[in-house]
Amino acid sequence: MQRPQTSIKRDILLGAISLLAILGVGLFLYVRNFSLNAADTAFDRVLAASAFSIADSIRVDDGKLTVELPLASLEILGAARETRAFYAVRAPDHSLITGYADLPDAAKARDHDRSPSFSDAVYSGAQVRIGTVWRYIDFGEKSGWVNVSVAETREARSQLASDILKNSLAPMALAGLVICLLISKGLNRAWAPLVALEAELTKRAPGDLTPIRTPIPREVSSLVSSLNDFMQRLEGVLNTLRGIAVDTTHDMRTRLASIRALAEVAATETDPGLLRSYAGRVLANAIDATRIVNQLLADAAIAHHIETSGSPRCDFLELYLEAVDRLPTENIQRCRLADLSTAHDDFPVCGAPLALRELIDNLLDNALKYAPESTIDVDLRTSVDGSTIEFDVADRGPGIPDKDKTRVLERFQRGSGQSHVAGSGLGLNIARNAAASAGGNLALLDRPGGGLVARVTLPRSP
């Protein structure tokens, strides 16, 4: 099941909106609490002023406490039509002097505490705010603190808090909207280099694998660098395949033209002896063509395998033993592996197994082919420090002149004086490329006493 396509721009925008929403909720709660506290602070001052006004009107007449309630004190509280006001004046013994007897009583005052106190309560089915002041009255034995409580419902306070909240949230909401628009514009601006990159790649020809030159942000430079590296590797593989195709076309055209010419001559030949000669030559050319096709296909497979398989760790000795097992029985007996006199128990290398198999196969095939009457001596060893592995395939064949040693490592190149041996000139080239893909090299050396030593040196994997 295909995963749904995601959008980085949408995810960033949604993340920013979510963050702004969380911040908005936090600001809403903060401003709401602030507006309620601000409303209480403003109205508490009015409530305290009314309570002090009533407290100032307390008198002692004939040993009794009396209150001449100032009209202004309640008019202040009743300024808002939706607000209801209540009051209660209590003697030092908490007996009611005047007002609402069931209005909640305040706690006992601390000595010499003349500052007003405020509390919330439910009275007459409504939430009320109660302000209380204390006034010490000296009238003999009954002297003490007189309690004046004034209460009002919260409608006006709630209305003021709501107005403060609305006036604060409106610019906040507008700022959030502006921020979202700026984020969207910023994302569009940030995405502009990627759009330019897309346009450049879209306009390219199918075979254009040159590095990307469009200016890009630092954040995606590693991505573009990886893309350039990939295109470079792909171009290398395509160039290899093109070269193989060109070489195949050229060499196969020659072989097929020869086969066709021989077949045409044989078709008109009446002499049985000559006819068999032509048929033999046709067969030889067909065998050569088959060999060339097989080696070219192997070369192409190796080039592809090197690029796609990475460099896994494998045992070179095991690969050699498998290669010998694939040989015909008579050739197996001709391959002689020297004693493994090495301080290390194994021969690990990092490389494409298919490429290393072709390396071993081609070196053994060359040695067996050019020295058909002699034994092939194979030596596998490690360096003293264990950093490299050396693989020698030594034969007693005609060898290769020094002037040809470099040339025969190229594709379709053979040594001088070797035309009597069937070959395509691809084996050593495949072996060299396989060794190079594993970080090593192939060297052709003269063997003391005559013959050739093909030496492969590879880094030993830790």
Short mmCIF file of C-alpha atoms in Angstrom, two decimals:
data_model
loop_
_atom_site.label_atom_id
_atom_site.label_comp_id
_atom_site.label_asym_id
_atom_site.label_seq_id
_atom_site.Cartn_x
_atom_site.Cartn_y
_atom_site.Cartn_z
CA MET A 1 0.00 0.00 0.00
CA GLN A 2 1.44 3.35 -1.06
CA ARG A 3 1.97 5.82 1.75
CA PRO A 4 0.10 9.12 1.39
CA GLN A 5 2.25 11.97 0.13
CA THR A 6 3.19 14.49 2.78
CA SER A 7 3.83 18.22 2.49
CA ILE A 8 6.67 19.84 4.44
CA LYS A 9 5.20 23.29 3.84
CA ARG A 10 1.79 22.22 5.13
CA ASP A 11 3.33 20.49 8.15
CA ILE A 12 5.35 23.61 9.05
CA LEU A 13 2.32 25.86 8.60
CA LEU A 14 0.08 23.58 10.66
CA GLY A 15 2.78 23.34 13.34
CA ALA A 16 3.07 27.13 13.48
CA ILE A 17 -0.72 27.52 13.65
CA SER A 18 -0.91 24.91 16.42
CA LEU A 19 1.81 26.70 18.37
CA LEU A 20 0.03 30.03 17.92
CA ALA A 21 -3.23 28.41 19.04
CA ILE A 22 -1.58 27.10 22.22
CA LEU A 23 -0.03 30.50 22.87
CA GLY A 24 -3.41 32.11 22.16
CA VAL A 25 -5.14 29.92 24.73
CA GLY A 26 -2.44 30.75 27.27
CA LEU A 27 -2.75 34.48 26.54
CA PHE A 28 -6.55 34.26 26.72
CA LEU A 29 -6.40 32.70 30.20
CA TYR A 30 -3.81 35.25 31.33
CA VAL A 31 -5.75 38.25 29.96
CA ARG A 32 -9.03 36.89 31.37
CA ASN A 33 -7.51 36.54 34.83
CA PHE A 34 -5.89 39.97 34.49
CA SER A 35 -9.20 41.59 33.43
CA LEU A 36 -11.06 40.06 36.38
CA ASN A 37 -8.37 41.25 38.80
CA ALA A 38 -8.36 44.71 37.20
CA ALA A 39 -12.16 44.97 37.49
CA ASP A 40 -12.05 43.84 41.13
CA THR A 41 -9.30 46.36 41.91
CA ALA A 42 -11.26 49.23 40.38
CA PHE A 43 -14.60 48.37 41.98
CA ASP A 44 -13.05 47.40 45.31
CA ARG A 45 -11.88 50.99 45.71
CA VAL A 46 -15.44 52.21 45.23
CA LEU A 47 -16.68 49.52 47.62
CA ALA A 48 -14.13 50.58 50.26
CA ALA A 49 -15.02 54.26 49.83
CA SER A 50 -18.69 53.47 50.43
CA ALA A 51 -17.85 51.41 53.54
CA PHE A 52 -15.61 54.19 54.94
CA SER A 53 -18.40 56.73 54.28
CA ILE A 54 -20.83 54.64 56.34
CA ALA A 55 -18.25 54.07 59.06
CA ASP A 56 -17.68 57.82 59.36
CA SER A 57 -21.40 58.34 60.02
CA ILE A 58 -21.49 56.11 63.14
CA ARG A 59 -22.48 58.10 66.27
CA VAL A 60 -23.05 57.43 69.96
CA ASP A 61 -26.37 58.83 71.26
CA ASP A 62 -27.41 58.21 74.85
CA GLY A 63 -24.99 55.32 75.11
CA LYS A 64 -26.22 53.68 71.95
CA LEU A 65 -24.70 53.35 68.53
CA THR A 66 -26.60 55.02 65.70
CA VAL A 67 -25.90 55.42 62.00
CA GLU A 68 -27.07 58.20 59.77
CA LEU A 69 -26.62 56.42 56.44
CA PRO A 70 -25.13 58.80 53.84
CA LEU A 71 -27.12 58.64 50.61
CA ALA A 72 -23.97 59.20 48.58
CA SER A 73 -22.46 55.95 49.83
CA LEU A 74 -25.16 53.80 48.26
CA GLU A 75 -25.57 56.02 45.21
CA ILE A 76 -21.94 55.29 44.38
CA LEU A 77 -22.67 51.57 44.44
CA GLY A 78 -25.89 51.90 42.50
CA ALA A 79 -24.36 53.84 39.62
CA ALA A 80 -24.73 50.78 37.38
CA ARG A 81 -28.41 49.91 37.00
CA GLU A 82 -27.78 46.17 36.85
CA THR A 83 -25.85 46.18 40.14
CA ARG A 84 -27.56 45.61 43.52
CA ALA A 85 -26.02 46.83 46.78
CA PHE A 86 -26.31 45.55 50.36
CA TYR A 87 -24.86 46.70 53.67
CA ALA A 88 -24.71 45.75 57.33
CA VAL A 89 -23.35 47.61 60.37
CA ARG A 90 -22.63 45.47 63.41
CA ALA A 91 -21.74 46.43 66.97
CA PRO A 92 -18.66 45.12 68.75
CA ASP A 93 -20.81 42.25 70.08
CA HIS A 94 -21.82 41.48 66.44
CA SER A 95 -25.38 42.60 66.99
CA LEU A 96 -26.95 44.34 63.97
CA ILE A 97 -27.13 48.11 64.22
CA THR A 98 -28.64 48.61 60.73
CA GLY A 99 -28.73 46.93 57.34
CA TYR A 100 -29.24 43.35 56.19
CA ALA A 101 -29.01 40.95 59.09
CA ASP A 102 -28.27 37.89 56.91
CA LEU A 103 -25.39 39.51 55.01
CA PRO A 104 -22.32 37.30 55.60
CA ASP A 105 -20.29 38.57 58.55
CA ALA A 106 -16.59 39.30 58.22
CA ALA A 107 -13.90 37.79 60.38
CA LYS A 108 -12.78 39.60 63.54
CA ALA A 109 -10.41 42.46 62.86
CA ARG A 110 -6.82 42.48 63.93
CA ASP A 111 -5.85 45.17 66.43
CA HIS A 112 -5.41 48.60 64.89
CA ASP A 113 -6.11 47.23 61.40
CA ARG A 114 -8.00 49.96 59.56
CA SER A 115 -7.37 48.67 56.01
CA PRO A 116 -10.43 47.25 54.21
CA SER A 117 -10.78 43.57 53.52
CA PHE A 118 -12.62 41.95 50.60
CA SER A 119 -14.20 38.54 50.07
CA ASP A 120 -16.55 36.77 47.67
CA ALA A 121 -19.78 35.14 48.75
CA VAL A 122 -23.24 34.12 47.55
CA TYR A 123 -26.07 36.27 48.83
CA SER A 124 -29.70 36.49 47.78
CA GLY A 125 -29.03 34.00 44.97
CA ALA A 126 -26.23 36.02 43.39
CA GLN A 127 -22.46 36.24 43.50
CA VAL A 128 -21.47 39.28 45.57
CA ARG A 129 -18.27 41.04 46.47
CA ILE A 130 -18.11 42.12 50.13
CA GLY A 131 -15.94 44.95 51.43
CA THR A 132 -15.47 45.29 55.17
CA VAL A 133 -13.93 48.06 57.26
CA TRP A 134 -13.49 48.29 61.02
CA ARG A 135 -13.88 51.38 63.15
CA TYR A 136 -13.07 51.55 66.87
CA ILE A 137 -15.83 53.31 68.84
CA ASP A 138 -15.16 54.40 72.45
CA PHE A 139 -18.37 54.57 74.50
CA GLY A 140 -17.62 53.16 77.89
CA GLU A 141 -17.89 49.54 78.74
CA LYS A 142 -19.25 48.65 75.31
CA SER A 143 -16.33 50.18 73.46
CA GLY A 144 -14.90 48.08 70.64
CA TRP A 145 -14.57 47.52 66.92
CA VAL A 146 -17.66 48.23 64.82
CA ASN A 147 -17.93 46.17 61.62
CA VAL A 148 -19.20 47.86 58.42
CA SER A 149 -19.83 45.49 55.51
CA VAL A 150 -20.92 46.68 52.08
CA ALA A 151 -21.67 44.20 49.27
CA GLU A 152 -22.57 44.50 45.60
CA THR A 153 -23.41 41.99 42.86
CA ARG A 154 -20.79 41.31 40.18
CA GLU A 155 -22.65 42.36 37.01
CA ALA A 156 -20.74 45.62 36.53
CA ARG A 157 -17.44 43.92 37.35
CA SER A 158 -18.10 41.15 34.85
CA GLN A 159 -19.05 43.69 32.19
CA LEU A 160 -15.81 45.65 32.72
CA ALA A 161 -13.72 42.47 32.68
CA SER A 162 -15.46 41.38 29.45
CA ASP A 163 -14.73 44.74 27.81
CA ILE A 164 -11.07 44.57 28.81
CA LEU A 165 -10.84 40.99 27.49
CA LYS A 166 -12.46 41.86 24.16
CA ASN A 167 -10.33 44.94 23.65
CA SER A 168 -7.19 42.89 24.39
CA LEU A 169 -8.04 39.83 22.29
CA ALA A 170 -8.97 41.73 19.13
CA PRO A 171 -5.41 42.97 18.41
CA MET A 172 -4.02 39.59 19.54
CA ALA A 173 -6.22 37.75 17.01
CA LEU A 174 -5.22 40.22 14.30
CA ALA A 175 -1.53 39.75 15.18
CA GLY A 176 -1.96 35.94 14.99
CA LEU A 177 -3.54 36.24 11.54
CA VAL A 178 -0.72 38.52 10.35
CA ILE A 179 1.86 36.07 11.74
CA CYS A 180 0.22 33.16 9.86
CA LEU A 181 0.27 35.17 6.63
CA LEU A 182 3.92 36.12 7.17
CA ILE A 183 4.82 32.46 7.84
CA SER A 184 3.06 31.42 4.63
CA LYS A 185 4.87 34.12 2.65
CA GLY A 186 8.15 33.16 4.29
CA LEU A 187 7.66 29.51 3.36
CA ASN A 188 6.93 30.47 -0.24
CA ARG A 189 10.12 32.53 -0.28
CA ALA A 190 12.11 29.69 1.32
CA TRP A 191 10.73 27.22 -1.24
CA ALA A 192 11.67 29.43 -4.21
CA PRO A 193 15.17 27.87 -4.65
CA LEU A 194 13.62 24.38 -4.66
CA VAL A 195 11.14 25.48 -7.31
CA ALA A 196 14.07 26.82 -9.36
CA LEU A 197 15.85 23.50 -8.86
CA GLU A 198 12.78 21.63 -10.08
CA ALA A 199 12.57 23.90 -13.14
CA GLU A 200 16.24 23.26 -13.97
CA LEU A 201 15.86 19.49 -13.73
CA THR A 202 12.62 19.54 -15.76
CA LYS A 203 14.22 21.49 -18.60
CA ARG A 204 17.23 19.17 -18.85
CA ALA A 205 17.70 16.77 -21.71
CA PRO A 206 17.28 13.09 -20.76
CA GLY A 207 21.01 12.44 -21.07
CA ASP A 208 22.19 15.56 -19.23
CA LEU A 209 23.78 14.36 -15.97
CA THR A 210 26.00 17.37 -15.31
CA PRO A 211 26.11 18.69 -11.72
CA ILE A 212 23.35 21.03 -10.57
CA ARG A 213 24.45 24.67 -10.67
CA THR A 214 21.32 26.42 -9.35
CA PRO A 215 22.03 28.43 -6.13
CA ILE A 216 20.51 26.54 -3.21
CA PRO A 217 20.07 27.18 0.54
CA ARG A 218 22.62 25.74 2.93
CA GLU A 219 19.99 23.45 4.46
CA VAL A 220 19.60 21.39 1.26
CA SER A 221 23.19 21.57 0.06
CA SER A 222 23.92 18.05 1.33
CA LEU A 223 20.87 16.74 -0.54
CA VAL A 224 21.95 18.37 -3.81
CA SER A 225 25.53 17.18 -3.25
CA SER A 226 24.26 13.61 -2.84
CA LEU A 227 22.15 14.03 -5.98
CA ASN A 228 25.18 15.29 -7.92
CA ASP A 229 27.23 12.32 -6.69
CA PHE A 230 24.47 9.95 -7.76
CA MET A 231 24.27 11.50 -11.23
CA GLN A 232 28.05 11.29 -11.53
CA ARG A 233 28.00 7.58 -10.67
CA LEU A 234 25.10 7.02 -13.05
CA GLU A 235 26.95 8.83 -15.82
CA GLY A 236 29.97 6.62 -15.19
CA VAL A 237 27.86 3.48 -15.48
CA LEU A 238 26.16 4.77 -18.63
CA ASN A 239 29.52 5.67 -20.17
CA THR A 240 30.78 2.18 -19.39
CA LEU A 241 27.70 0.60 -20.94
CA ARG A 242 27.97 2.89 -23.99
CA GLY A 243 31.61 1.90 -24.41
CA ILE A 244 30.69 -1.77 -24.10
CA ALA A 245 27.92 -1.32 -26.65
CA VAL A 246 30.23 0.47 -29.09
CA ASP A 247 32.99 -2.10 -28.68
CA THR A 248 30.50 -4.95 -28.99
CA THR A 249 29.03 -3.49 -32.13
CA HIS A 250 32.44 -3.02 -33.74
CA ASP A 251 33.90 -6.43 -32.86
CA MET A 252 30.71 -8.41 -33.46
CA ARG A 253 30.23 -6.72 -36.80
CA THR A 254 33.67 -7.95 -37.82
CA ARG A 255 32.99 -11.51 -36.63
CA LEU A 256 29.55 -11.67 -38.24
CA ALA A 257 30.88 -10.25 -41.53
CA SER A 258 33.56 -12.96 -41.54
CA ILE A 259 31.01 -15.68 -40.79
CA ARG A 260 28.70 -14.37 -43.52
CA ALA A 261 31.53 -14.19 -46.09
CA LEU A 262 32.65 -17.75 -45.29
CA ALA A 263 29.07 -19.01 -45.41
CA GLU A 264 28.50 -17.36 -48.81
CA VAL A 265 31.67 -18.94 -50.21
CA ALA A 266 30.79 -22.33 -48.70
CA ALA A 267 27.32 -22.14 -50.24
CA THR A 268 28.88 -22.16 -53.74
CA GLU A 269 31.69 -24.61 -52.99
CA THR A 270 31.39 -28.13 -54.43
CA ASP A 271 34.65 -29.58 -53.11
CA PRO A 272 33.85 -31.51 -49.89
CA GLY A 273 37.30 -30.87 -48.44
CA LEU A 274 37.11 -27.13 -48.93
CA LEU A 275 33.53 -27.14 -47.71
CA ARG A 276 34.59 -28.77 -44.42
CA SER A 277 37.41 -26.22 -44.13
CA TYR A 278 34.97 -23.34 -44.54
CA ALA A 279 32.58 -24.92 -42.03
CA GLY A 280 35.42 -25.24 -39.51
CA ARG A 281 36.34 -21.60 -39.93
CA VAL A 282 32.68 -20.58 -39.55
CA LEU A 283 32.51 -22.63 -36.34
CA ALA A 284 35.74 -21.05 -35.01
CA ASN A 285 34.43 -17.55 -35.71
CA ALA A 286 31.10 -18.42 -34.06
CA ILE A 287 32.95 -19.68 -30.97
CA ASP A 288 35.00 -16.47 -30.86
CA ALA A 289 31.83 -14.39 -31.21
CA THR A 290 30.17 -16.34 -28.40
CA ARG A 291 33.22 -15.84 -26.19
CA ILE A 292 33.23 -12.10 -26.89
CA VAL A 293 29.51 -11.78 -26.15
CA ASN A 294 29.88 -13.72 -22.89
CA GLN A 295 32.80 -11.59 -21.73
CA LEU A 296 31.09 -8.34 -22.72
CA LEU A 297 27.97 -9.39 -20.82
CA ALA A 298 30.18 -10.27 -17.84
CA ASP A 299 31.86 -6.86 -18.10
CA ALA A 300 28.48 -5.11 -18.15
CA ALA A 301 27.23 -7.22 -15.23
CA ILE A 302 30.34 -6.38 -13.21
CA ALA A 303 29.95 -2.64 -13.89
CA HIS A 304 26.34 -2.80 -12.74
CA HIS A 305 27.11 -5.02 -9.74
CA ILE A 306 29.90 -2.74 -8.52
CA GLU A 307 27.55 0.25 -8.49
CA THR A 308 24.57 -1.52 -6.89
CA SER A 309 25.95 -4.07 -4.44
CA GLY A 310 28.28 -1.85 -2.40
CA SER A 311 31.36 -3.48 -0.87
CA PRO A 312 30.35 -6.41 1.33
CA ARG A 313 32.98 -8.32 3.29
CA CYS A 314 33.95 -11.68 1.76
CA ASP A 315 36.72 -14.28 2.04
CA PHE A 316 39.08 -14.23 -0.96
CA LEU A 317 40.34 -17.78 -0.29
CA GLU A 318 36.79 -19.09 -0.37
CA LEU A 319 36.15 -17.27 -3.67
CA TYR A 320 39.31 -18.84 -5.14
CA LEU A 321 38.32 -22.38 -4.07
CA GLU A 322 34.87 -21.88 -5.61
CA ALA A 323 36.49 -20.69 -8.86
CA VAL A 324 38.70 -23.81 -9.00
CA ASP A 325 35.67 -26.05 -8.42
CA ARG A 326 34.06 -24.55 -11.54
CA LEU A 327 36.97 -25.59 -13.76
CA PRO A 328 37.00 -28.82 -15.79
CA THR A 329 38.58 -31.75 -13.95
CA GLU A 330 41.81 -31.72 -15.98
CA ASN A 331 42.31 -28.01 -15.28
CA ILE A 332 41.64 -28.42 -11.56
CA GLN A 333 44.61 -30.75 -11.36
CA ARG A 334 46.82 -28.18 -13.08
CA CYS A 335 46.12 -25.41 -10.54
CA ARG A 336 48.46 -25.74 -7.58
CA LEU A 337 47.93 -23.52 -4.51
CA ALA A 338 51.07 -22.81 -2.51
CA ASP A 339 51.17 -23.41 1.24
CA LEU A 340 49.43 -20.59 3.07
CA SER A 341 52.41 -19.37 5.07
CA THR A 342 50.78 -16.36 6.70
CA ALA A 343 50.29 -15.01 10.17
CA HIS A 344 46.57 -14.56 9.50
CA ASP A 345 43.90 -17.25 9.36
CA ASP A 346 41.63 -15.68 6.77
CA PHE A 347 41.74 -13.37 3.75
CA PRO A 348 38.84 -10.90 4.12
CA VAL A 349 38.37 -8.23 1.47
CA CYS A 350 35.66 -5.68 0.78
CA GLY A 351 34.33 -5.78 -2.75
CA ALA A 352 31.55 -6.97 -5.02
CA PRO A 353 31.66 -10.82 -4.93
CA LEU A 354 30.67 -11.13 -8.61
CA ALA A 355 33.54 -8.82 -9.66
CA LEU A 356 36.07 -10.73 -7.55
CA ARG A 357 34.85 -14.06 -8.99
CA GLU A 358 35.33 -12.74 -12.53
CA LEU A 359 38.81 -11.50 -11.56
CA ILE A 360 39.87 -14.97 -10.40
CA ASP A 361 38.15 -16.75 -13.31
CA ASN A 362 39.84 -14.59 -15.96
CA LEU A 363 43.33 -14.83 -14.45
CA LEU A 364 43.07 -18.65 -14.18
CA ASP A 365 41.60 -18.90 -17.70
CA ASN A 366 44.42 -16.80 -19.18
CA ALA A 367 47.12 -18.82 -17.42
CA LEU A 368 45.59 -22.17 -18.41
CA LYS A 369 45.10 -21.01 -22.01
CA TYR A 370 48.58 -19.54 -22.65
CA ALA A 371 50.47 -22.31 -20.80
CA PRO A 372 48.52 -25.43 -21.81
CA GLU A 373 51.34 -27.86 -20.95
CA SER A 374 52.43 -26.52 -17.55
CA THR A 375 51.16 -26.31 -14.00
CA ILE A 376 49.67 -23.05 -12.78
CA ASP A 377 51.17 -21.93 -9.48
CA VAL A 378 48.82 -19.90 -7.28
CA ASP A 379 50.00 -18.08 -4.16
CA LEU A 380 47.78 -16.27 -1.65
CA ARG A 381 49.41 -14.35 1.21
CA THR A 382 49.08 -11.33 3.44
CA SER A 383 51.55 -8.55 4.07
CA VAL A 384 53.60 -8.57 7.28
CA ASP A 385 51.43 -5.90 8.90
CA GLY A 386 48.24 -7.59 7.64
CA SER A 387 47.07 -4.53 5.71
CA THR A 388 47.00 -6.10 2.21
CA ILE A 389 46.42 -9.41 0.45
CA GLU A 390 48.49 -10.54 -2.54
CA PHE A 391 47.14 -13.06 -5.03
CA ASP A 392 49.62 -14.42 -7.63
CA VAL A 393 48.76 -16.55 -10.66
CA ALA A 394 52.03 -17.71 -12.26
CA ASP A 395 52.38 -19.69 -15.51
CA ARG A 396 55.16 -20.93 -17.79
CA GLY A 397 53.68 -19.53 -20.98
CA PRO A 398 55.30 -17.14 -23.46
CA GLY A 399 54.80 -14.14 -21.17
CA ILE A 400 54.11 -10.58 -22.24
CA PRO A 401 56.79 -8.12 -23.42
CA ASP A 402 57.29 -5.08 -21.20
CA LYS A 403 56.10 -2.75 -23.95
CA ASP A 404 52.74 -4.58 -24.06
CA LYS A 405 52.09 -4.97 -20.32
CA THR A 406 50.19 -1.69 -19.99
CA ARG A 407 48.39 -1.96 -23.33
CA VAL A 408 46.95 -5.46 -22.76
CA LEU A 409 45.07 -4.19 -19.71
CA GLU A 410 42.83 -2.13 -22.02
CA ARG A 411 39.68 -3.50 -23.63
CA PHE A 412 40.14 -5.58 -26.82
CA GLN A 413 43.95 -5.37 -26.61
CA ARG A 414 46.16 -8.45 -26.87
CA GLY A 415 49.91 -9.01 -26.71
CA SER A 416 52.00 -9.25 -29.84
CA GLY A 417 52.56 -12.74 -31.14
CA GLN A 418 49.49 -14.20 -29.46
CA SER A 419 47.16 -14.41 -32.43
CA HIS A 420 47.49 -18.21 -32.46
CA VAL A 421 45.61 -18.41 -29.15
CA ALA A 422 41.85 -17.77 -29.20
CA GLY A 423 40.91 -14.71 -27.18
CA SER A 424 38.99 -11.46 -27.15
CA GLY A 425 41.34 -9.11 -25.30
CA LEU A 426 38.81 -8.57 -22.49
CA GLY A 427 39.95 -10.87 -19.69
CA LEU A 428 42.75 -8.78 -18.24
CA ASN A 429 40.71 -5.59 -18.59
CA ILE A 430 37.87 -7.18 -16.59
CA ALA A 431 40.35 -8.37 -13.94
CA ARG A 432 41.93 -4.92 -13.64
CA ASN A 433 38.54 -3.19 -13.25
CA ALA A 434 37.43 -5.75 -10.67
CA ALA A 435 40.62 -5.20 -8.64
CA ALA A 436 40.22 -1.41 -8.85
CA SER A 437 36.60 -1.64 -7.64
CA ALA A 438 37.86 -3.32 -4.44
CA GLY A 439 40.54 -0.66 -3.90
CA GLY A 440 43.39 -2.76 -5.32
CA ASN A 441 45.40 -3.12 -8.51
CA LEU A 442 46.61 -5.70 -11.04
CA ALA A 443 50.25 -5.90 -12.09
CA LEU A 444 51.82 -8.09 -14.78
CA LEU A 445 55.32 -9.29 -13.91
CA ASP A 446 57.94 -11.48 -15.59
CA ARG A 447 58.32 -14.86 -13.90
CA PRO A 448 61.88 -15.95 -13.18
CA GLY A 449 62.68 -18.80 -15.53
CA GLY A 450 60.06 -17.73 -18.07
CA GLY A 451 56.39 -17.06 -18.01
CA LEU A 452 54.08 -14.46 -16.47
CA VAL A 453 52.96 -13.59 -12.95
CA ALA A 454 49.61 -11.79 -12.65
CA ARG A 455 49.67 -10.19 -9.19
CA VAL A 456 46.56 -8.72 -7.56
CA THR A 457 47.02 -6.58 -4.45
CA LEU A 458 43.90 -5.83 -2.40
CA PRO A 459 43.35 -4.05 0.93
CA ARG A 460 42.70 -6.55 3.70
CA SER A 461 39.43 -5.90 5.51
CA PRO A 462 39.83 -5.56 9.29
#
